[in-house]
Coordinates of N, CA, C and O in Angstrom, one line a residue:
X188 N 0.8 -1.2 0.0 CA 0.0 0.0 0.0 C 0.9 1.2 0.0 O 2.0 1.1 0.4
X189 N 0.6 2.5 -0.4 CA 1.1 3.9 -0.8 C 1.3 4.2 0.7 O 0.8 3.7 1.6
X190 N 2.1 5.0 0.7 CA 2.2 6.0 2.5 C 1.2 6.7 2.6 O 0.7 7.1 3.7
X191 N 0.7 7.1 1.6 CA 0.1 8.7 1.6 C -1.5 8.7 1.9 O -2.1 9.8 2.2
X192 N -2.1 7.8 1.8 CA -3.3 7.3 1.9 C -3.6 6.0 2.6 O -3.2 5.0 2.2
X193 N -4.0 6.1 3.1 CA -4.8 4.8 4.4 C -5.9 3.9 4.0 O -6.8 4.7 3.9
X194 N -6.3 2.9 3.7 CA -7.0 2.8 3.2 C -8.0 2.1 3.7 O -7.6 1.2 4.6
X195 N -9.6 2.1 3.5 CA -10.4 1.8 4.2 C -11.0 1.0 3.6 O -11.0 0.8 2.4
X196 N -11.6 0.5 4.7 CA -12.1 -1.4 4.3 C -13.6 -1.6 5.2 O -13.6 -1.5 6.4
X197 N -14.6 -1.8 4.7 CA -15.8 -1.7 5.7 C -16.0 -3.3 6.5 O -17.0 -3.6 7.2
X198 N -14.9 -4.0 6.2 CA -15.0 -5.3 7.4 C -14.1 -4.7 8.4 O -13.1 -4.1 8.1
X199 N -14.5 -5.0 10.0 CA -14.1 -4.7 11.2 C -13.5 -5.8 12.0 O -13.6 -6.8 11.3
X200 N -13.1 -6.0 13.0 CA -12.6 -6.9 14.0 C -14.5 -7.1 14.5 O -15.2 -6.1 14.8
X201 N -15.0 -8.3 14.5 CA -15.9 -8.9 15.4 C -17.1 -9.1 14.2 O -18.2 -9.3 14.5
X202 N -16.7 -9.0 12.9 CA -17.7 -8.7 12.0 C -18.3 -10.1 11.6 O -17.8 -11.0 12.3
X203 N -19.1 -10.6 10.9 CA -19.2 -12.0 10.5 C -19.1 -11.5 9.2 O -19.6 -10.5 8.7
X204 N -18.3 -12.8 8.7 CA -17.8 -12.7 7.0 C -18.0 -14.0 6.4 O -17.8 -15.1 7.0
X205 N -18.3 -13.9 5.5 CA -18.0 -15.4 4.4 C -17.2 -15.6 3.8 O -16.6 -14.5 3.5
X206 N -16.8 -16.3 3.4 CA -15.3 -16.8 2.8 C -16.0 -17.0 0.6 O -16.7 -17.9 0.2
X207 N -15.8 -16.2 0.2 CA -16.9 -16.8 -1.3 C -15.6 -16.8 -2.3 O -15.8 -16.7 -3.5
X208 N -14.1 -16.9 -1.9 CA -12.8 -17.6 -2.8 C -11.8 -18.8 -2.1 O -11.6 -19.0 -0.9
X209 N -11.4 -19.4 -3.0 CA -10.7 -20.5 -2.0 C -10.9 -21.5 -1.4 O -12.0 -21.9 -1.1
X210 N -9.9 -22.2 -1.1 CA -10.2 -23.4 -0.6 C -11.0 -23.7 0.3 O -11.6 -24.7 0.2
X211 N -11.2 -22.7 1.5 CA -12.3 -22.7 2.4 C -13.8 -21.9 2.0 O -14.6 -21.6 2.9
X212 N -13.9 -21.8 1.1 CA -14.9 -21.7 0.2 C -16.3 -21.7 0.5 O -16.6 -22.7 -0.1
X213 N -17.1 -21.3 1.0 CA -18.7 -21.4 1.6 C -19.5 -20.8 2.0 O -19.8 -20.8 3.2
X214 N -20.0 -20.2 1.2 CA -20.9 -18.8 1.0 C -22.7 -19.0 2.1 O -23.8 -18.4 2.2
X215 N -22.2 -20.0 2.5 CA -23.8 -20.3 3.7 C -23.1 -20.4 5.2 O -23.9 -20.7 6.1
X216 N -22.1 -20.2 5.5 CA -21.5 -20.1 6.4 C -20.7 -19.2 7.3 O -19.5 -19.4 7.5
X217 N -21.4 -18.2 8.0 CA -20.8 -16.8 8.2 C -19.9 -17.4 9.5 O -20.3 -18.1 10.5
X218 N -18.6 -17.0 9.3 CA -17.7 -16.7 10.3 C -16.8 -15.6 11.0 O -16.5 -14.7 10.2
X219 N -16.2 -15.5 12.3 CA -16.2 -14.0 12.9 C -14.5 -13.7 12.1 O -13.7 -14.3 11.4
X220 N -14.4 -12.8 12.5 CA -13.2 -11.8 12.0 C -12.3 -11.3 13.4 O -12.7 -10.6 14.3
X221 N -10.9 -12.1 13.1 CA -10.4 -12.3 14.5 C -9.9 -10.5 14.6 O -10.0 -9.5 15.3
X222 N -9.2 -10.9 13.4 CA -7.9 -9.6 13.1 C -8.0 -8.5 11.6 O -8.2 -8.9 10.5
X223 N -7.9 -7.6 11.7 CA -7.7 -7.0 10.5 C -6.2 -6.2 10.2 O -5.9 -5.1 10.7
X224 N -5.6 -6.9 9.2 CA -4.2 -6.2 8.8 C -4.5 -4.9 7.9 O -4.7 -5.2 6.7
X225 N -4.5 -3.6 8.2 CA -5.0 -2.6 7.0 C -3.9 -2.8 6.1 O -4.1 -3.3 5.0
X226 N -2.4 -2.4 6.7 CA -1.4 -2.2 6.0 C -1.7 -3.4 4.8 O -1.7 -3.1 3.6
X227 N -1.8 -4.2 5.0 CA -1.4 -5.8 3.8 C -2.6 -6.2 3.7 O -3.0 -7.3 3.6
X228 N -3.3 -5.3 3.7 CA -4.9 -6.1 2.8 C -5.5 -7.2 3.4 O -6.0 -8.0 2.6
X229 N -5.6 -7.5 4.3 CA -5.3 -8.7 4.7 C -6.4 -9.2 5.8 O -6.6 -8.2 6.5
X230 N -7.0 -10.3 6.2 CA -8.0 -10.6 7.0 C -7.5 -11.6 7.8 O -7.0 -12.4 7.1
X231 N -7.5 -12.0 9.4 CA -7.9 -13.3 9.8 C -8.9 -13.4 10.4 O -9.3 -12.7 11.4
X232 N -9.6 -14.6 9.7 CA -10.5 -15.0 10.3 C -10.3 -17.0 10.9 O -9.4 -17.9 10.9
X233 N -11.5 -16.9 11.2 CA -11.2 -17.9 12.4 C -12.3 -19.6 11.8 O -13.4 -19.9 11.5
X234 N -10.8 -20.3 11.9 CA -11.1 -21.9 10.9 C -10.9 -21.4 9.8 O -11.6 -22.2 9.2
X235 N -10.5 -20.6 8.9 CA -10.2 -20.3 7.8 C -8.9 -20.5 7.2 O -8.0 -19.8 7.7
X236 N -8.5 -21.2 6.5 CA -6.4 -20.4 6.1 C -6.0 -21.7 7.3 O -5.6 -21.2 8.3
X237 N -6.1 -22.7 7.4 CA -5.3 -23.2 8.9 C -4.0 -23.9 8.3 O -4.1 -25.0 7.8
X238 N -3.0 -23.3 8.5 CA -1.3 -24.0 8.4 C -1.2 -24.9 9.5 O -1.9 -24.8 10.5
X239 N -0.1 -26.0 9.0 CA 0.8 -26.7 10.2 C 2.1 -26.4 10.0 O 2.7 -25.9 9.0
X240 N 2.5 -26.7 11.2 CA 3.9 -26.7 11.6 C 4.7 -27.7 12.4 O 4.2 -28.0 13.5
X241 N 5.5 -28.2 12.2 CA 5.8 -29.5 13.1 C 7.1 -28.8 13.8 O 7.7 -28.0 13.1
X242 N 7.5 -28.9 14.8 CA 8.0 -28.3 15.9 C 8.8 -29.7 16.4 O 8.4 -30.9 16.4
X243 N 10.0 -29.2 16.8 CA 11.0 -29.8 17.6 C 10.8 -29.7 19.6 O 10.4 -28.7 20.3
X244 N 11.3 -31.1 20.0 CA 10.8 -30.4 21.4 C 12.3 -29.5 21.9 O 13.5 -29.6 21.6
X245 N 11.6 -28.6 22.5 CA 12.4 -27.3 23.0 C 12.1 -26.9 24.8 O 11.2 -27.4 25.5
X246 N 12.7 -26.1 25.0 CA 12.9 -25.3 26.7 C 11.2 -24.9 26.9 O 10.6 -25.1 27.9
X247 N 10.7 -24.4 25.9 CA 9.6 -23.4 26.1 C 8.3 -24.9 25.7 O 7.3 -25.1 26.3
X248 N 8.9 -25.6 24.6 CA 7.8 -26.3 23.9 C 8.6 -28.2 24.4 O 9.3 -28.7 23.6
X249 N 8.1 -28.7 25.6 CA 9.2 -30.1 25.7 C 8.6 -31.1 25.0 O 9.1 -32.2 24.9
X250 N 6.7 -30.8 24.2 CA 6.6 -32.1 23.7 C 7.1 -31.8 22.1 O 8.0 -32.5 21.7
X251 N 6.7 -31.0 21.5 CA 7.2 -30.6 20.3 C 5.9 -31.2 19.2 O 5.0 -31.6 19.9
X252 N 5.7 -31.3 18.3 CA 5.0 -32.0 17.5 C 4.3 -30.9 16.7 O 4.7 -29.8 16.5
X253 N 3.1 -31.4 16.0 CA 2.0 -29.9 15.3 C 1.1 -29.3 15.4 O 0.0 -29.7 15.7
X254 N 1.3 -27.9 15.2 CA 1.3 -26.6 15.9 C 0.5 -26.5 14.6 O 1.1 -26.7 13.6
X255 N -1.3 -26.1 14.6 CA -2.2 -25.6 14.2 C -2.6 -24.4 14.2 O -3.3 -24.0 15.2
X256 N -2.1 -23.2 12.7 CA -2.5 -22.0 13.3 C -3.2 -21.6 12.0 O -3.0 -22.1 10.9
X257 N -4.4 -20.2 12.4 CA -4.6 -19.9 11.0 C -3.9 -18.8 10.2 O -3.3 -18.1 11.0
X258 N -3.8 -18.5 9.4 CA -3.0 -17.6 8.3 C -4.1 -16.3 7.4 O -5.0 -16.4 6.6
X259 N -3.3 -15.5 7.8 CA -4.5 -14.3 7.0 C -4.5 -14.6 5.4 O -3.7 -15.1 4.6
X260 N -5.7 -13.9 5.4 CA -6.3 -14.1 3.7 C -6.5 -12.8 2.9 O -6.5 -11.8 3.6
X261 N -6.7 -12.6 1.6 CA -6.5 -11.2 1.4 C -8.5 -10.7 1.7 O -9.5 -11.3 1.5
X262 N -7.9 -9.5 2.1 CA -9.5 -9.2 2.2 C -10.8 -9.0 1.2 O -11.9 -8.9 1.6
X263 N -10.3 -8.8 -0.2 CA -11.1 -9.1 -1.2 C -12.0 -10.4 -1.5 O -13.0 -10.5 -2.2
X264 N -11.3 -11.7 -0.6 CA -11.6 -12.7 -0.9 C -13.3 -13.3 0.1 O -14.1 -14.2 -0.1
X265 N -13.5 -12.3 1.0 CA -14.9 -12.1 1.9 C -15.5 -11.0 1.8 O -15.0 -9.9 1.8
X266 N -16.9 -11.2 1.8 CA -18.1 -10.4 1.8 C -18.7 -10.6 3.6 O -18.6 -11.6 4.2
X267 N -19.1 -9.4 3.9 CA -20.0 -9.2 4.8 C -21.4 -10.1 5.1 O -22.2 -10.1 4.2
X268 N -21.6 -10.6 6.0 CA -22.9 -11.7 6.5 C -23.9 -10.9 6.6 O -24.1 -10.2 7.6
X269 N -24.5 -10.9 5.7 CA -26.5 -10.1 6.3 C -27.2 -11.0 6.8 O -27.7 -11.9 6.2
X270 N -27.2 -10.8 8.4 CA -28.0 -11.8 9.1 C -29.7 -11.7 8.4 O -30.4 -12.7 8.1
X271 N -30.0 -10.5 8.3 CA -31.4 -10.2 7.9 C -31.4 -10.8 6.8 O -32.3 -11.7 6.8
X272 N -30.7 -10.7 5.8 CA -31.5 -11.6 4.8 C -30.9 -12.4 4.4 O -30.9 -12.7 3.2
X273 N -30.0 -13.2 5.6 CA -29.5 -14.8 5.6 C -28.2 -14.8 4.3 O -28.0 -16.0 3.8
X274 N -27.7 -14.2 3.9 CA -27.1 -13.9 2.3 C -25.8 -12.9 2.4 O -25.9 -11.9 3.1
X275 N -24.7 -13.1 1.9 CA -23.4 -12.6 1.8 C -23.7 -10.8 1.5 O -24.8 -10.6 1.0
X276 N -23.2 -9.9 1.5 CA -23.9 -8.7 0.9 C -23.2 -7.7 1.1 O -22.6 -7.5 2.2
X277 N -22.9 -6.6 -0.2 CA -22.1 -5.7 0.1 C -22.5 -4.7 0.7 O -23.7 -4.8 1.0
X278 N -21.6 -3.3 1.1 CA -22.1 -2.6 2.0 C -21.8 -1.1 1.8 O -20.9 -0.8 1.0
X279 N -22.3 -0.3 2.2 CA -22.8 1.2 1.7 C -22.6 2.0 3.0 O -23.0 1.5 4.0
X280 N -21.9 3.5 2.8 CA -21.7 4.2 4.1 C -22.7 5.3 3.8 O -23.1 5.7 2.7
X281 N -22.9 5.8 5.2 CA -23.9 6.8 5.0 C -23.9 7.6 6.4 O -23.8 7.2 7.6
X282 N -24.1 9.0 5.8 CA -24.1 9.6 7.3 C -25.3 9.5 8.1 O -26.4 9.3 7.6
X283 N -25.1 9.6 9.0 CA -26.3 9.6 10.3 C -25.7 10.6 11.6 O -25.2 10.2 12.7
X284 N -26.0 11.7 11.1 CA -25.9 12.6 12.7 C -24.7 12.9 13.0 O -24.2 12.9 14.1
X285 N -24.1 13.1 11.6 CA -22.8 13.3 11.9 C -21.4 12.1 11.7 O -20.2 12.2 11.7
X286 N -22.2 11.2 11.6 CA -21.2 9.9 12.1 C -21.7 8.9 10.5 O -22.8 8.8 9.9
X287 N -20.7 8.4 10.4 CA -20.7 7.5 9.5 C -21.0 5.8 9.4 O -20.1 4.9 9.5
X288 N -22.1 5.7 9.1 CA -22.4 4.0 9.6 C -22.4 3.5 8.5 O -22.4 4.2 7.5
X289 N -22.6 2.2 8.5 CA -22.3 0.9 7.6 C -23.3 0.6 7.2 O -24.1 0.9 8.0
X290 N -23.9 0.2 6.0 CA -25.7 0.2 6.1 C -25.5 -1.2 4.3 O -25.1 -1.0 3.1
X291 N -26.0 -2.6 4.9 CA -26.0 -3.3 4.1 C -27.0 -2.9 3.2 O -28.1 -2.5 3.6
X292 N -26.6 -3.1 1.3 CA -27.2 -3.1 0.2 C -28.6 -3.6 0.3 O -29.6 -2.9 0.2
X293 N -28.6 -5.4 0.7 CA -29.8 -5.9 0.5 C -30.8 -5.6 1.0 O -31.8 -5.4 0.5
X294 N -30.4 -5.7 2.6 CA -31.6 -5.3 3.6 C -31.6 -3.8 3.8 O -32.6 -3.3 4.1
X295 N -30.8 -3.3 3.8 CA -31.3 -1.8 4.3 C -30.5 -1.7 5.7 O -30.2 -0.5 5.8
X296 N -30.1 -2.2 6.6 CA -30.0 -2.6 7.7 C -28.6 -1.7 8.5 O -27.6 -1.7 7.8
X297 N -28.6 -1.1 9.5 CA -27.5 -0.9 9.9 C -26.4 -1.9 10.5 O -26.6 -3.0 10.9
X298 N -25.2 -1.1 10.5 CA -24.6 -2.6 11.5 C -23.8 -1.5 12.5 O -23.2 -1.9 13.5

């Protein structure tokens, strides 16, 4: 990303998202949003992306073995969960009183 501009992304930390590219793939299945990387485009979310790692035993780690973590994804690859109308859905900003809220396409709905 450029220095000079920041860029904004209308998925948040605690949001529910669907996964609708890739291997974890499943557009009926809303899951939460652990982390958001702005800088690297980037999403984790949770059971999504899961790497292994096999590990030696060590001081810190004495049994050693595989180490299950998940790995961020780029954030183009999820859409926002419309609980109201059960359905993946993109999303629209709009002021309200000053303040800027989130307001899904299908339903109408704030979040």
């Amino acid at each position: 990303m450029s220095n000079r501009f920041k860029p904004k992304y209308n998925i948040k930390k605690g949001d529910q998202v669907v996964v609708i590219t890739g291997a974890d793939k499943d557009r009926t299945k809303p899951r939460l949003v652990k982390e958001v990387l702005v800088e690297e485009g980037k999403i984790l979310v949770e059971g999504v992306n899961i790497k292994t790692r096999h590990t030696k035993p060590s001081a810190q780690n004495t049994k050693g073995g595989i180490l299950k973590s998940e790995a961020p994804i780029n954030i183009s690859n999820v859409m926002l969960w419309d609980a109201k109308a059960k359905a993946p859905s993109k999303v629209k900003r709009e002021r309200d009183n000053g303040k800027t809220v989130r307001v899904f396409k299908k339903s109408g709905e704030k979040i």
